Amino acid sequence: EQKQLKKSLACFIKTLYIRTNFLGVKSLGVADCHYNIAVLYQQLNIIDRTLKHYTIALNIRKVEIGKISLPVSNILEKLGVVFI
């Protein structure tokens, strides 16, 4: 299972690179990549990277969508689970 997770992570990291170059660092597409990368790091139990990518996704979504929104609350919920 970890091998598959690492393959998936590699794909999302490549996607992040491409989206960042085409869309800019603060686009929702980039936020989605950070979110997915965080989920994978969480499954791999790499907490520092999990927190880093959830936080980046959260900050982008707060600016682009609004602080009071369902996408923001979704990430806050995921961050809460990390701390359990």
MMTF fields as JSON, N, C-alpha, C and O atoms, coordinates in Angstrom:
{
  "mmtfVersion": "1.0.0",
  "mmtfProducer": "UNKNOWN",
  "numBonds": 335,
  "numAtoms": 336,
  "numGroups": 84,
  "numChains": 1,
  "numModels": 1,
  "chainsPerModel": [1],
  "groupsPerChain": [84],
  "chainIdList": ["A"],
  "bondAtomList": [4, 2, 8, 6, 12, 10, 16, 14, 20, 18, 24, 22, 28, 26, 32, 30, 36, 34, 40, 38, 44, 42, 48, 46, 52, 50, 56, 54, 60, 58, 64, 62, 68, 66, 72, 70, 76, 74, 80, 78, 84, 82, 88, 86, 92, 90, 96, 94, 100, 98, 104, 102, 108, 106, 112, 110, 116, 114, 120, 118, 124, 122, 128, 126, 132, 130, 136, 134, 140, 138, 144, 142, 148, 146, 152, 150, 156, 154, 160, 158, 164, 162, 168, 166, 172, 170, 176, 174, 180, 178, 184, 182, 188, 186, 192, 190, 196, 194, 200, 198, 204, 202, 208, 206, 212, 210, 216, 214, 220, 218, 224, 222, 228, 226, 232, 230, 236, 234, 240, 238, 244, 242, 248, 246, 252, 250, 256, 254, 260, 258, 264, 262, 268, 266, 272, 270, 276, 274, 280, 278, 284, 282, 288, 286, 292, 290, 296, 294, 300, 298, 304, 302, 308, 306, 312, 310, 316, 314, 320, 318, 324, 322, 328, 326, 332, 330],
  "bondOrderList": [1, 1, 1, 1, 1, 1, 1, 1, 1, 1, 1, 1, 1, 1, 1, 1, 1, 1, 1, 1, 1, 1, 1, 1, 1, 1, 1, 1, 1, 1, 1, 1, 1, 1, 1, 1, 1, 1, 1, 1, 1, 1, 1, 1, 1, 1, 1, 1, 1, 1, 1, 1, 1, 1, 1, 1, 1, 1, 1, 1, 1, 1, 1, 1, 1, 1, 1, 1, 1, 1, 1, 1, 1, 1, 1, 1, 1, 1, 1, 1, 1, 1, 1],
  "groupList": [{"groupName": "GLU", "atomNameList": ["N", "CA", "C", "O"], "elementList": ["N", "C", "C", "O"], "formalChargeList": [0, 0, 0, 0], "bondAtomList": [1, 0, 2, 1, 3, 2], "bondOrderList": [1, 1, 2], "singleLetterCode": "E", "chemCompType": "L-PEPTIDE LINKING"}, {"groupName": "GLN", "atomNameList": ["N", "CA", "C", "O"], "elementList": ["N", "C", "C", "O"], "formalChargeList": [0, 0, 0, 0], "bondAtomList": [1, 0, 2, 1, 3, 2], "bondOrderList": [1, 1, 2], "singleLetterCode": "Q", "chemCompType": "L-PEPTIDE LINKING"}, {"groupName": "LYS", "atomNameList": ["N", "CA", "C", "O"], "elementList": ["N", "C", "C", "O"], "formalChargeList": [0, 0, 0, 0], "bondAtomList": [1, 0, 2, 1, 3, 2], "bondOrderList": [1, 1, 2], "singleLetterCode": "K", "chemCompType": "L-PEPTIDE LINKING"}, {"groupName": "LEU", "atomNameList": ["N", "CA", "C", "O"], "elementList": ["N", "C", "C", "O"], "formalChargeList": [0, 0, 0, 0], "bondAtomList": [1, 0, 2, 1, 3, 2], "bondOrderList": [1, 1, 2], "singleLetterCode": "L", "chemCompType": "L-PEPTIDE LINKING"}, {"groupName": "SER", "atomNameList": ["N", "CA", "C", "O"], "elementList": ["N", "C", "C", "O"], "formalChargeList": [0, 0, 0, 0], "bondAtomList": [1, 0, 2, 1, 3, 2], "bondOrderList": [1, 1, 2], "singleLetterCode": "S", "chemCompType": "L-PEPTIDE LINKING"}, {"groupName": "ALA", "atomNameList": ["N", "CA", "C", "O"], "elementList": ["N", "C", "C", "O"], "formalChargeList": [0, 0, 0, 0], "bondAtomList": [1, 0, 2, 1, 3, 2], "bondOrderList": [1, 1, 2], "singleLetterCode": "A", "chemCompType": "L-PEPTIDE LINKING"}, {"groupName": "CYS", "atomNameList": ["N", "CA", "C", "O"], "elementList": ["N", "C", "C", "O"], "formalChargeList": [0, 0, 0, 0], "bondAtomList": [1, 0, 2, 1, 3, 2], "bondOrderList": [1, 1, 2], "singleLetterCode": "C", "chemCompType": "L-PEPTIDE LINKING"}, {"groupName": "PHE", "atomNameList": ["N", "CA", "C", "O"], "elementList": ["N", "C", "C", "O"], "formalChargeList": [0, 0, 0, 0], "bondAtomList": [1, 0, 2, 1, 3, 2], "bondOrderList": [1, 1, 2], "singleLetterCode": "F", "chemCompType": "L-PEPTIDE LINKING"}, {"groupName": "ILE", "atomNameList": ["N", "CA", "C", "O"], "elementList": ["N", "C", "C", "O"], "formalChargeList": [0, 0, 0, 0], "bondAtomList": [1, 0, 2, 1, 3, 2], "bondOrderList": [1, 1, 2], "singleLetterCode": "I", "chemCompType": "L-PEPTIDE LINKING"}, {"groupName": "THR", "atomNameList": ["N", "CA", "C", "O"], "elementList": ["N", "C", "C", "O"], "formalChargeList": [0, 0, 0, 0], "bondAtomList": [1, 0, 2, 1, 3, 2], "bondOrderList": [1, 1, 2], "singleLetterCode": "T", "chemCompType": "L-PEPTIDE LINKING"}, {"groupName": "TYR", "atomNameList": ["N", "CA", "C", "O"], "elementList": ["N", "C", "C", "O"], "formalChargeList": [0, 0, 0, 0], "bondAtomList": [1, 0, 2, 1, 3, 2], "bondOrderList": [1, 1, 2], "singleLetterCode": "Y", "chemCompType": "L-PEPTIDE LINKING"}, {"groupName": "ARG", "atomNameList": ["N", "CA", "C", "O"], "elementList": ["N", "C", "C", "O"], "formalChargeList": [0, 0, 0, 0], "bondAtomList": [1, 0, 2, 1, 3, 2], "bondOrderList": [1, 1, 2], "singleLetterCode": "R", "chemCompType": "L-PEPTIDE LINKING"}, {"groupName": "ASN", "atomNameList": ["N", "CA", "C", "O"], "elementList": ["N", "C", "C", "O"], "formalChargeList": [0, 0, 0, 0], "bondAtomList": [1, 0, 2, 1, 3, 2], "bondOrderList": [1, 1, 2], "singleLetterCode": "N", "chemCompType": "L-PEPTIDE LINKING"}, {"groupName": "GLY", "atomNameList": ["N", "CA", "C", "O"], "elementList": ["N", "C", "C", "O"], "formalChargeList": [0, 0, 0, 0], "bondAtomList": [1, 0, 2, 1, 3, 2], "bondOrderList": [1, 1, 2], "singleLetterCode": "G", "chemCompType": "PEPTIDE LINKING"}, {"groupName": "VAL", "atomNameList": ["N", "CA", "C", "O"], "elementList": ["N", "C", "C", "O"], "formalChargeList": [0, 0, 0, 0], "bondAtomList": [1, 0, 2, 1, 3, 2], "bondOrderList": [1, 1, 2], "singleLetterCode": "V", "chemCompType": "L-PEPTIDE LINKING"}, {"groupName": "ASP", "atomNameList": ["N", "CA", "C", "O"], "elementList": ["N", "C", "C", "O"], "formalChargeList": [0, 0, 0, 0], "bondAtomList": [1, 0, 2, 1, 3, 2], "bondOrderList": [1, 1, 2], "singleLetterCode": "D", "chemCompType": "L-PEPTIDE LINKING"}, {"groupName": "HIS", "atomNameList": ["N", "CA", "C", "O"], "elementList": ["N", "C", "C", "O"], "formalChargeList": [0, 0, 0, 0], "bondAtomList": [1, 0, 2, 1, 3, 2], "bondOrderList": [1, 1, 2], "singleLetterCode": "H", "chemCompType": "L-PEPTIDE LINKING"}, {"groupName": "PRO", "atomNameList": ["N", "CA", "C", "O"], "elementList": ["N", "C", "C", "O"], "formalChargeList": [0, 0, 0, 0], "bondAtomList": [1, 0, 2, 1, 3, 2], "bondOrderList": [1, 1, 2], "singleLetterCode": "P", "chemCompType": "L-PEPTIDE LINKING"}],
  "groupTypeList": [0, 1, 2, 1, 3, 2, 2, 4, 3, 5, 6, 7, 8, 2, 9, 3, 10, 8, 11, 9, 12, 7, 3, 13, 14, 2, 4, 3, 13, 14, 5, 15, 6, 16, 10, 12, 8, 5, 14, 3, 10, 1, 1, 3, 12, 8, 8, 15, 11, 9, 3, 2, 16, 10, 9, 8, 5, 3, 12, 8, 11, 2, 14, 0, 8, 13, 2, 8, 4, 3, 17, 14, 4, 12, 8, 3, 0, 2, 3, 13, 14, 14, 7, 8],
  "groupIdList": [1, 2, 3, 4, 5, 6, 7, 8, 9, 10, 11, 12, 13, 14, 15, 16, 17, 18, 19, 20, 21, 22, 23, 24, 25, 26, 27, 28, 29, 30, 31, 32, 33, 34, 35, 36, 37, 38, 39, 40, 41, 42, 43, 44, 45, 46, 47, 48, 49, 50, 51, 52, 53, 54, 55, 56, 57, 58, 59, 60, 61, 62, 63, 64, 65, 66, 67, 68, 69, 70, 71, 72, 73, 74, 75, 76, 77, 78, 79, 80, 81, 82, 83, 84],
  "secStructList": [7, 2, 2, 2, 2, 2, 2, 2, 2, 2, 2, 2, 2, 2, 2, 2, 2, 2, 2, 2, 2, 2, 2, 7, 6, 6, 1, 2, 2, 2, 2, 2, 2, 2, 2, 2, 2, 2, 2, 2, 2, 2, 2, 6, 6, 7, 2, 2, 2, 2, 2, 2, 2, 2, 2, 2, 2, 2, 2, 2, 2, 2, 2, 2, 6, 7, 1, 1, 1, 2, 2, 2, 2, 2, 2, 2, 2, 2, 2, 2, 2, 2, 6, 7],
  "xCoordList": [0.823, 0.0, 0.864, 0.558, 1.932, 2.78, 3.415, 3.611, 3.731, 4.314, 3.327, 3.715, 2.062, 1.028, 0.83, 0.664, 0.849, 0.699, 1.841, 1.625, 3.044, 4.202, 4.129, 4.54, 3.612, 3.42, 2.388, 2.57, 1.32, 0.287, 0.845, 0.562, 1.631, 2.257, 3.145, 3.12, 3.92, 4.787, 3.968, 4.376, 2.833, 1.96, 1.437, 1.431, 1.0, 0.475, 1.567, 1.301, 2.765, 3.871, 4.187, 4.456, 4.158, 4.363, 3.23, 3.462, 2.015, 0.861, 0.972, 0.65, 1.421, 1.611, 2.598, 2.362, 3.687, 4.703, 4.101, 4.305, 3.37, 2.78, 1.736, 1.748, 0.832, -0.22, 0.363, -0.12, 1.386, 2.02, 2.598, 2.465, 3.235, 3.82, 2.77, 2.991, 1.628, 0.61, -0.421, -0.903, -0.759, -1.844, -1.375, -2.126, -0.137, 0.361, 0.212, -0.569, 0.961, 1.032, -0.236, -0.428, -1.106, -2.271, -3.591, -4.619, -3.577, -4.817, -5.498, -4.867, -6.782, -7.52, -7.032, -7.062, -6.588, -6.027, -4.782, -4.565, -3.968, -2.773, -3.18, -2.586, -4.186, -4.685, -5.167, -4.915, -5.86, -6.342, -5.187, -5.274, -4.108, -2.928, -2.328, -1.999, -2.188, -1.647, -2.529, -2.028, -3.836, -4.773, -4.567, -4.471, -4.499, -4.319, -2.967, -2.864, -1.94, -0.62, -0.67, -0.086, -1.36, -1.5, -2.195, -1.784, -3.243, -3.97, -3.026, -3.04, -2.212, -1.283, -0.213, 0.105, 0.342, 1.328, 0.697, 1.352, -0.568, -1.253, -1.371, -1.172, -1.688, -1.787, -0.425, -0.337, 0.64, 1.997, 2.541, 3.66, 1.737, 2.081, 3.315, 4.144, 3.422, 4.488, 3.822, 3.418, 3.718, 2.871, 3.357, 2.536, 4.648, 5.126, 4.766, 4.374, 4.895, 4.539, 3.025, 2.518, 2.31, 0.848, 0.389, -0.407, 0.893, 0.506, 0.899, 0.135, 2.076, 2.555, 1.597, 1.205, 1.221, 0.4, -1.054, -1.692, -1.596, -2.943, -2.957, -3.898, -1.927, -1.869, -1.781, -2.445, -0.976, -0.885, -2.238, -2.701, -2.865, -4.178, -5.206, -6.016, -5.167, -6.09, -5.92, -6.904, -4.694, -4.441, -4.892, -5.448, -4.656, -5.101, -6.619, -7.192, -7.271, -8.738, -9.357, -10.38, -8.751, -9.278, -9.284, -10.241, -8.216, -8.105, -9.02, -9.721, -9.018, -9.733, -11.233, -12.02, -11.631, -13.039, -13.674, -14.829, -12.917, -13.433, -13.204, -13.222, -12.987, -12.688, -13.845, -13.635, -15.056, -16.243, -16.802, -17.648, -16.311, -16.76, -16.595, -15.824, -17.32, -17.23, -15.848, -15.357, -15.196, -13.843, -12.848, -11.964, -12.99, -12.117, -12.436, -11.527, -13.722, -14.087, -13.635, -13.316, -13.604, -13.137, -11.678, -11.313, -10.85, -9.437, -9.261, -8.437, -10.026, -9.938, -10.293, -9.675, -11.289, -11.66, -10.535, -10.242, -9.909, -8.772, -7.623, -6.994, -7.335, -6.277, -6.613, -5.732, -7.869, -8.286, -8.023, -7.606, -8.261, -8.015, -6.518, -6.141, -5.677, -4.236, -3.801, -2.911, -4.428, -4.024, -4.627, -4.313, -5.49, -6.099, -5.053, -5.347],
  "yCoordList": [-1.206, 0.0, 1.267, 2.222, 1.279, 2.474, 2.769, 3.93, 1.741, 1.931, 2.667, 3.574, 2.277, 2.931, 4.377, 5.274, 4.596, 5.959, 6.849, 8.009, 6.312, 7.085, 7.389, 8.465, 6.452, 6.703, 7.816, 8.707, 7.74, 8.765, 10.124, 11.136, 10.143, 11.377, 11.985, 13.197, 11.158, 11.642, 12.301, 13.324, 11.727, 12.312, 13.678, 14.629, 13.767, 15.049, 16.108, 17.287, 15.717, 16.683, 17.21, 18.4, 16.345, 16.794, 17.726, 18.745, 17.359, 18.193, 19.553, 20.574, 19.574, 20.835, 21.727, 22.925, 21.15, 21.908, 22.525, 23.706, 21.727, 22.199, 23.279, 24.331, 23.015, 24.001, 25.31, 26.39, 25.216, 26.422, 27.26, 28.484, 26.603, 27.316, 27.946, 29.032, 27.276, 27.793, 28.684, 29.647, 28.372, 29.088, 30.087, 30.98, 29.934, 30.774, 30.068, 29.125, 30.527, 29.81, 29.929, 29.149, 30.884, 31.113, 30.79, 31.385, 29.875, 29.498, 28.343, 27.614, 28.193, 27.096, 25.735, 24.766, 25.648, 24.394, 23.985, 22.803, 24.965, 24.699, 24.307, 23.408, 24.981, 24.626, 23.182, 22.461, 22.762, 21.376, 20.383, 19.332, 20.712, 19.832, 19.741, 18.653, 20.89, 20.881, 20.044, 19.298, 20.173, 19.404, 17.898, 17.136, 17.48, 16.055, 15.535, 14.402, 16.357, 15.973, 15.803, 14.863, 16.7, 16.588, 15.292, 14.624, 14.943, 13.688, 12.492, 11.593, 12.489, 11.369, 11.328, 10.26, 12.498, 12.531, 12.064, 11.412, 12.4, 11.947, 10.424, 9.789, 9.84, 8.389, 7.727, 6.599, 8.44, 7.927, 8.258, 7.879, 8.964, 9.354, 10.267, 10.145, 11.169, 12.174, 13.497, 14.277, 13.73, 14.776, 16.183, 17.043, 16.441, 17.802, 18.239, 19.386, 17.346, 17.677, 17.74, 18.532, 16.903, 16.959, 18.35, 18.98, 18.821, 20.137, 21.25, 22.193, 21.146, 22.165, 22.314, 23.428, 21.203, 21.267, 21.607, 22.313, 21.124, 21.557, 23.058, 23.744, 23.57, 24.998, 25.849, 26.881, 25.425, 26.166, 26.155, 27.193, 24.995, 24.896, 25.768, 26.442, 25.748, 26.544, 28.032, 28.738, 28.504, 29.926, 30.375, 31.463, 29.544, 29.894, 29.94, 30.88, 28.938, 28.901, 30.06, 30.6, 30.453, 31.596, 32.859, 33.632, 33.061, 34.255, 34.165, 35.124, 33.026, 32.891, 32.639, 33.053, 31.968, 31.61, 32.395, 32.81, 32.59, 33.283, 32.457, 31.226, 33.174, 32.497, 31.65, 30.623, 32.077, 31.33, 30.642, 31.189, 29.435, 28.668, 27.18, 26.783, 26.377, 24.923, 24.363, 23.502, 24.819, 24.307, 24.621, 23.815, 25.786, 26.14, 25.263, 24.765, 25.072, 24.244, 22.798, 22.119, 22.323, 20.967, 20.802, 19.805, 21.783, 21.692, 21.836, 21.141, 22.728, 22.868, 21.554, 21.182, 20.858, 19.557, 18.545, 17.785, 18.535, 17.622, 17.94, 17.027, 19.229, 19.621, 19.142, 18.689, 19.243, 18.761, 17.283, 16.85, 16.505, 15.057, 14.767, 13.822, 15.569, 15.368, 15.472, 14.744, 16.374, 16.619, 15.644, 15.707, 14.743, 13.755, 12.735, 11.818],
  "zCoordList": [0.0, 0.0, 0.0, -0.713, 0.789, 0.827, -0.521, -0.879, -1.253, -2.581, -3.491, -4.227, -3.438, -4.24, -3.793, -4.62, -2.472, -1.96, -2.434, -2.783, -2.446, -2.894, -4.392, -4.826, -5.179, -6.611, -6.822, -7.652, -6.061, -6.136, -5.726, -6.366, -4.666, -4.187, -5.272, -5.489, -5.945, -7.022, -8.133, -8.68, -8.46, -9.484, -9.046, -9.827, -7.793, -7.305, -7.205, -7.44, -6.868, -6.801, -8.201, -8.366, -9.199, -10.581, -11.019, -11.67, -10.653, -10.976, -10.305, -10.913, -9.067, -8.342, -9.084, -9.243, -9.531, -10.265, -11.535, -11.816, -12.285, -13.538, -13.274, -13.913, -12.331, -12.041, -11.51, -11.85, -10.69, -10.164, -11.301, -11.306, -12.256, -13.389, -14.298, -14.835, -14.477, -15.384, -14.694, -15.29, -13.454, -12.78, -11.727, -11.334, -11.273, -10.188, -8.851, -8.719, -7.871, -6.587, -5.755, -4.822, -6.069, -5.22, -5.916, -5.591, -6.851, -7.53, -6.798, -6.033, -7.047, -6.421, -6.908, -6.15, -8.148, -8.653, -7.889, -7.624, -7.538, -6.738, -5.316, -4.721, -4.78, -3.444, -3.409, -2.444, -4.462, -4.528, -4.517, -3.882, -5.217, -5.211, -3.811, -3.338, -3.155, -1.793, -0.87, -0.028, -1.034, -0.226, -0.44, 0.522, -1.703, -2.004, -1.528, -1.056, -1.651, -1.153, 0.363, 0.903, 1.045, 2.504, 2.901, 3.85, 2.172, 2.459, 2.336, 3.177, 1.291, 1.1, 2.187, 2.71, 2.527, 3.617, 4.931, 5.743, 5.13, 6.351, 6.348, 7.383, 5.212, 5.117, 5.311, 5.796, 4.925, 5.119, 6.513, 6.861, 7.298, 8.668, 8.726, 9.628, 7.766, 7.746, 8.128, 7.266, 9.432, 9.97, 9.622, 9.303, 9.673, 9.389, 7.97, 7.755, 7.02, 5.634, 5.456, 4.661, 6.198, 6.177, 6.585, 5.889, 7.71, 8.224, 7.262, 7.056, 6.678, 5.742, 4.566, 4.22, 3.956, 2.748, 3.055, 2.274, 4.176, 4.564, 4.814, 4.416, 5.466, 5.784, 4.516, 4.414, 3.566, 2.298, 1.588, 1.116, 1.512, 0.864, 1.591, 0.956, 2.906, 3.709, 3.423, 3.205, 3.421, 3.193, 1.806, 1.656, 0.796, -0.556, -0.611, -1.162, -0.049, -0.087, 0.679, 0.258, 1.805, 2.559, 1.705, 1.733, 0.95, 0.115, -1.098, -1.421, -1.767, -3.032, -2.88, -3.732, -1.806, -1.623, -0.48, -0.565, 0.573, 1.753, 3.001, 2.972, 4.11, 5.376, 5.877, 6.522, 5.583, 6.0, 4.76, 4.053, 4.515, 3.35, 3.634, 4.508, 2.894, 3.078, 2.74, 3.471, 1.656, 1.384, 2.502, 2.792, 3.124, 4.244, 5.448, 6.112, 5.732, 6.88, 6.692, 7.668, 5.452, 5.168, 5.587, 6.211, 5.241, 5.61, 7.116, 7.711, 7.739, 9.196, 9.891, 10.889, 9.355, 9.898, 9.738, 10.661, 8.571, 8.341, 9.28, 9.815, 9.492, 10.427, 11.843, 12.574, 12.221, 13.532, 13.71, 14.784, 12.673, 12.729, 12.893, 13.586, 12.264, 12.381, 13.84, 14.282, 14.582, 15.965, 16.964, 18.152, 16.501, 17.424, 17.826, 18.593]
}
